[in-house]
C-alpha atoms as a PDB file:
ATOM      1  CA  MET A   1      45.743  79.457  61.598  1.00  0.00           C
ATOM      2  CA  ARG A   2      46.772  78.893  57.990  1.00  0.00           C
ATOM      3  CA  PHE A   3      45.024  76.834  55.331  1.00  0.00           C
ATOM      4  CA  LEU A   4      46.227  76.000  51.840  1.00  0.00           C
ATOM      5  CA  ALA A   5      44.045  76.923  48.865  1.00  0.00           C
ATOM      6  CA  SER A   6      44.366  73.360  47.540  1.00  0.00           C
ATOM      7  CA  TRP A   7      42.518  72.102  50.628  1.00  0.00           C
ATOM      8  CA  VAL A   8      39.232  73.826  49.774  1.00  0.00           C
ATOM      9  CA  PHE A   9      36.298  71.415  49.513  1.00  0.00           C
ATOM     10  CA  ARG A  10      38.474  68.400  50.295  1.00  0.00           C
ATOM     11  CA  CYS A  11      37.435  65.885  52.899  1.00  0.00           C
ATOM     12  CA  PRO A  12      37.285  67.877  56.160  1.00  0.00           C
ATOM     13  CA  PHE A  13      38.840  64.976  58.066  1.00  0.00           C
ATOM     14  CA  TRP A  14      41.785  65.032  55.654  1.00  0.00           C
ATOM     15  CA  VAL A  15      42.171  68.822  56.113  1.00  0.00           C
ATOM     16  CA  TYR A  16      41.946  68.486  59.894  1.00  0.00           C
ATOM     17  CA  PHE A  17      44.685  65.847  60.046  1.00  0.00           C
ATOM     18  CA  GLN A  18      46.876  67.635  57.501  1.00  0.00           C
ATOM     19  CA  GLN A  19      46.587  70.815  59.590  1.00  0.00           C
ATOM     20  CA  LYS A  20      47.175  69.097  62.926  1.00  0.00           C
ATOM     21  CA  TYR A  21      49.959  66.750  61.777  1.00  0.00           C
ATOM     22  CA  PRO A  22      51.767  68.406  58.830  1.00  0.00           C
ATOM     23  CA  GLU A  23      54.772  66.125  59.291  1.00  0.00           C
ATOM     24  CA  CYS A  24      52.606  63.173  58.141  1.00  0.00           C
ATOM     25  CA  ASN A  25      52.261  64.650  54.625  1.00  0.00           C
ATOM     26  CA  LEU A  26      49.113  63.006  53.250  1.00  0.00           C
ATOM     27  CA  VAL A  27      49.958  63.708  49.607  1.00  0.00           C
ATOM     28  CA  SER A  28      51.496  60.755  47.811  1.00  0.00           C
ATOM     29  CA  ARG A  29      55.002  61.255  46.458  1.00  0.00           C
ATOM     30  CA  ARG A  30      54.032  59.685  43.118  1.00  0.00           C
ATOM     31  CA  ASN A  31      51.162  62.162  42.594  1.00  0.00           C
ATOM     32  CA  PHE A  32      53.480  65.025  43.516  1.00  0.00           C
ATOM     33  CA  GLU A  33      56.048  63.884  40.948  1.00  0.00           C
ATOM     34  CA  ARG A  34      53.402  63.483  38.219  1.00  0.00           C
ATOM     35  CA  GLY A  35      52.185  67.007  38.953  1.00  0.00           C
ATOM     36  CA  LYS A  36      55.697  68.433  38.561  1.00  0.00           C
ATOM     37  CA  ILE A  37      56.076  66.693  35.197  1.00  0.00           C
ATOM     38  CA  ALA A  38      52.753  68.168  34.033  1.00  0.00           C
ATOM     39  CA  GLU A  39      53.879  71.645  35.112  1.00  0.00           C
ATOM     40  CA  LYS A  40      57.186  71.319  33.236  1.00  0.00           C
ATOM     41  CA  GLU A  41      55.359  70.239  30.075  1.00  0.00           C
ATOM     42  CA  PHE A  42      52.962  73.176  30.336  1.00  0.00           C
ATOM     43  CA  GLU A  43      55.893  75.524  30.875  1.00  0.00           C
ATOM     44  CA  LYS A  44      57.373  74.265  27.586  1.00  0.00           C
ATOM     45  CA  PHE A  45      54.002  74.942  25.954  1.00  0.00           C
ATOM     46  CA  LEU A  46      53.983  78.561  27.211  1.00  0.00           C
ATOM     47  CA  LYS A  47      57.604  79.148  26.163  1.00  0.00           C
ATOM     48  CA  LYS A  48      56.954  77.750  22.703  1.00  0.00           C
ATOM     49  CA  ARG A  49      54.138  80.277  22.269  1.00  0.00           C
ATOM     50  CA  ARG A  50      56.262  83.056  23.808  1.00  0.00           C
ATOM     51  CA  ILE A  51      53.725  83.776  26.522  1.00  0.00           C
ATOM     52  CA  ARG A  52      55.212  85.625  29.483  1.00  0.00           C
ATOM     53  CA  TYR A  53      54.346  84.064  32.843  1.00  0.00           C
ATOM     54  CA  SER A  54      55.167  83.807  36.522  1.00  0.00           C
ATOM     55  CA  TYR A  55      55.739  80.260  37.785  1.00  0.00           C
ATOM     56  CA  GLN A  56      54.615  79.079  41.239  1.00  0.00           C
ATOM     57  CA  LYS A  57      53.631  82.580  42.314  1.00  0.00           C
ATOM     58  CA  HIS A  58      52.919  82.713  46.041  1.00  0.00           C
ATOM     59  CA  LEU A  59      49.518  84.183  46.873  1.00  0.00           C
ATOM     60  CA  SER A  60      47.644  84.739  50.130  1.00  0.00           C
ATOM     61  CA  LEU A  61      44.324  85.915  51.480  1.00  0.00           C
ATOM     62  CA  VAL A  62      44.021  87.030  55.094  1.00  0.00           C
ATOM     63  CA  THR A  63      40.742  86.974  56.996  1.00  0.00           C
ATOM     64  CA  ARG A  64      40.080  87.916  60.601  1.00  0.00           C
ATOM     65  CA  ASN A  65      40.468  84.341  61.894  1.00  0.00           C
ATOM     66  CA  TYR A  66      42.825  82.613  59.472  1.00  0.00           C
ATOM     67  CA  SER A  67      44.796  82.952  56.266  1.00  0.00           C
ATOM     68  CA  ILE A  68      44.711  81.011  53.030  1.00  0.00           C
ATOM     69  CA  SER A  69      47.834  80.695  50.947  1.00  0.00           C
ATOM     70  CA  GLY A  70      49.027  78.806  47.940  1.00  0.00           C
ATOM     71  CA  ARG A  71      51.137  78.862  44.834  1.00  0.00           C
ATOM     72  CA  ALA A  72      49.359  79.363  41.541  1.00  0.00           C
ATOM     73  CA  ASP A  73      51.065  77.179  38.952  1.00  0.00           C
ATOM     74  CA  PHE A  74      51.261  79.875  36.263  1.00  0.00           C
ATOM     75  CA  ILE A  75      50.045  83.456  36.014  1.00  0.00           C
ATOM     76  CA  THR A  76      50.052  85.383  32.744  1.00  0.00           C
ATOM     77  CA  SER A  77      48.884  88.916  32.083  1.00  0.00           C
ATOM     78  CA  GLU A  78      45.385  87.613  31.385  1.00  0.00           C
ATOM     79  CA  ARG A  79      44.846  84.427  33.343  1.00  0.00           C
ATOM     80  CA  VAL A  80      45.764  82.071  36.188  1.00  0.00           C
ATOM     81  CA  TYR A  81      46.521  78.463  35.231  1.00  0.00           C
ATOM     82  CA  GLU A  82      46.194  75.481  37.546  1.00  0.00           C
ATOM     83  CA  ILE A  83      47.765  72.324  36.092  1.00  0.00           C
ATOM     84  CA  LYS A  84      46.408  68.896  37.026  1.00  0.00           C
ATOM     85  CA  SER A  85      48.010  65.585  36.145  1.00  0.00           C
ATOM     86  CA  VAL A  86      45.388  62.968  35.286  1.00  0.00           C
ATOM     87  CA  ARG A  87      45.307  59.497  33.836  1.00  0.00           C
ATOM     88  CA  ARG A  88      42.104  60.259  31.901  1.00  0.00           C
ATOM     89  CA  PHE A  89      40.478  63.614  31.218  1.00  0.00           C
ATOM     90  CA  LYS A  90      37.506  64.302  33.463  1.00  0.00           C
ATOM     91  CA  LYS A  91      35.164  67.073  34.444  1.00  0.00           C
ATOM     92  CA  PRO A  92      36.971  69.403  36.884  1.00  0.00           C
ATOM     93  CA  ASN A  93      35.769  68.729  40.431  1.00  0.00           C
ATOM     94  CA  LYS A  94      34.644  71.337  42.940  1.00  0.00           C
ATOM     95  CA  ASN A  95      37.984  71.186  44.776  1.00  0.00           C
ATOM     96  CA  TRP A  96      39.906  72.143  41.633  1.00  0.00           C
ATOM     97  CA  ILE A  97      37.466  74.919  40.707  1.00  0.00           C
ATOM     98  CA  GLY A  98      37.446  76.251  44.278  1.00  0.00           C
ATOM     99  CA  GLN A  99      41.251  76.253  44.412  1.00  0.00           C
ATOM    100  CA  LEU A 100      41.518  78.155  41.128  1.00  0.00           C
ATOM    101  CA  ASN A 101      38.812  80.596  42.242  1.00  0.00           C
ATOM    102  CA  LEU A 102      40.800  81.316  45.419  1.00  0.00           C
ATOM    103  CA  TYR A 103      43.879  82.017  43.283  1.00  0.00           C
ATOM    104  CA  LEU A 104      41.793  84.368  41.138  1.00  0.00           C
ATOM    105  CA  ALA A 105      40.606  86.213  44.255  1.00  0.00           C
ATOM    106  CA  MET A 106      44.160  86.437  45.627  1.00  0.00           C
ATOM    107  CA  SER A 107      45.691  87.627  42.351  1.00  0.00           C
ATOM    108  CA  GLY A 108      42.955  90.035  41.314  1.00  0.00           C
ATOM    109  CA  LYS A 109      42.512  88.213  37.997  1.00  0.00           C
ATOM    110  CA  ARG A 110      39.054  87.378  36.671  1.00  0.00           C
ATOM    111  CA  LYS A 111      39.938  84.555  34.266  1.00  0.00           C
ATOM    112  CA  GLY A 112      41.514  81.207  34.971  1.00  0.00           C
ATOM    113  CA  SER A 113      42.044  77.808  33.435  1.00  0.00           C
ATOM    114  CA  ILE A 114      42.254  74.316  34.807  1.00  0.00           C
ATOM    115  CA  VAL A 115      44.597  72.459  32.488  1.00  0.00           C
ATOM    116  CA  GLN A 116      44.627  68.672  32.656  1.00  0.00           C
ATOM    117  CA  TYR A 117      47.628  66.751  31.358  1.00  0.00           C
ATOM    118  CA  ASN A 118      47.388  63.016  30.708  1.00  0.00           C
ATOM    119  CA  GLY A 119      51.042  62.500  29.795  1.00  0.00           C
ATOM    120  CA  ILE A 120      50.406  63.129  26.106  1.00  0.00           C
ATOM    121  CA  GLU A 121      48.219  66.205  25.663  1.00  0.00           C
ATOM    122  CA  PHE A 122      46.519  69.061  27.489  1.00  0.00           C
ATOM    123  CA  LYS A 123      42.827  69.798  27.953  1.00  0.00           C
ATOM    124  CA  GLU A 124      41.806  73.250  29.156  1.00  0.00           C
ATOM    125  CA  LYS A 125      38.652  74.259  31.041  1.00  0.00           C
ATOM    126  CA  ARG A 126      38.224  78.026  31.347  1.00  0.00           C
ATOM    127  CA  ILE A 127      36.796  79.422  34.570  1.00  0.00           C
ATOM    128  CA  SER A 128      35.620  82.919  35.486  1.00  0.00           C
ATOM    129  CA  TYR A 129      35.948  84.348  38.987  1.00  0.00           C
ATOM    130  CA  SER A 130      32.904  83.762  41.211  1.00  0.00           C
ATOM    131  CA  GLU A 131      32.225  85.840  44.314  1.00  0.00           C
ATOM    132  CA  GLU A 132      29.648  83.245  45.438  1.00  0.00           C
ATOM    133  CA  LEU A 133      32.210  80.441  45.245  1.00  0.00           C
ATOM    134  CA  LEU A 134      34.690  82.574  47.192  1.00  0.00           C
ATOM    135  CA  GLU A 135      32.106  83.044  49.956  1.00  0.00           C
ATOM    136  CA  GLU A 136      31.380  79.304  49.993  1.00  0.00           C
ATOM    137  CA  SER A 137      35.132  78.598  50.227  1.00  0.00           C
ATOM    138  CA  LEU A 138      35.529  80.958  53.170  1.00  0.00           C
ATOM    139  CA  GLU A 139      32.527  79.369  54.909  1.00  0.00           C
ATOM    140  CA  TYR A 140      34.081  75.925  54.371  1.00  0.00           C
ATOM    141  CA  PHE A 141      37.300  76.969  56.154  1.00  0.00           C
ATOM    142  CA  GLU A 142      35.291  78.711  58.906  1.00  0.00           C
ATOM    143  CA  ARG A 143      33.425  75.460  59.617  1.00  0.00           C
ATOM    144  CA  ILE A 144      36.677  73.504  59.878  1.00  0.00           C
ATOM    145  CA  LEU A 145      38.167  76.184  62.129  1.00  0.00           C
ATOM    146  CA  SER A 146      35.104  76.019  64.386  1.00  0.00           C
ATOM    147  CA  GLY A 147      35.328  72.214  64.601  1.00  0.00           C
ATOM    148  CA  LYS A 148      32.017  71.670  62.804  1.00  0.00           C
ATOM    149  CA  ILE A 149      33.315  68.966  60.518  1.00  0.00           C
ATOM    150  CA  SER A 150      30.748  67.237  58.341  1.00  0.00           C
ATOM    151  CA  ARG A 151      30.855  64.686  55.565  1.00  0.00           C
ATOM    152  CA  GLU A 152      29.210  66.866  52.930  1.00  0.00           C
ATOM    153  CA  TYR A 153      32.496  67.633  51.137  1.00  0.00           C
ATOM    154  CA  SER A 154      34.158  64.262  51.385  1.00  0.00           C
ATOM    155  CA  ASN A 155      34.713  62.082  48.358  1.00  0.00           C
ATOM    156  CA  CYS A 156      34.597  58.768  50.156  1.00  0.00           C
ATOM    157  CA  SER A 157      35.406  56.684  47.123  1.00  0.00           C
ATOM    158  CA  SER A 158      38.965  58.014  47.038  1.00  0.00           C
ATOM    159  CA  CYS A 159      39.670  59.596  50.429  1.00  0.00           C
ATOM    160  CA  ILE A 160      42.055  57.901  52.841  1.00  0.00           C
ATOM    161  CA  PHE A 161      39.575  58.640  55.644  1.00  0.00           C
ATOM    162  CA  ALA A 162      36.693  56.762  53.969  1.00  0.00           C
ATOM    163  CA  PHE A 163      36.549  54.368  56.904  1.00  0.00           C
ATOM    164  CA  ILE A 164      35.304  57.294  59.071  1.00  0.00           C
ATOM    165  CA  CYS A 165      32.629  58.508  56.640  1.00  0.00           C
ATOM    166  CA  LEU A 166      31.363  55.117  55.539  1.00  0.00           C
ATOM    167  CA  ARG A 167      30.520  53.921  59.025  1.00  0.00           C
END
């Protein structure tokens, strides 16, 4: 079984359906395109400052029962960057922080940044690696694997499976 790092702490119903029916891609094309634009703008930012980086570096973590994989947006000698396209700057949510923390664990880095891009400017939130958050992430995937799906991680105000949770 394989999970993606970006699925951590998302609605478990969403993860279940994405895993079971990958051909139904539950990520909107418009959000995907906005994310690519944000990454290209951040790449220009790194080049302008002459910072050496790896782009979309594939990372993985293998446990006894499953694997977690993903592509960190940018990795430099000091830090892992995860770029998020937003309309308005906001406090990074647990999903974003958990995803970045998984990338830190997979890469061996201890420092990371969530960089939000609103189409005009960037806002950076620096994150340090957390062993406790890694353990919580692994437990989250274990629960999904075991079929013990609960609503505790869902964000019903924006999830496409809100009709299940709100009943």
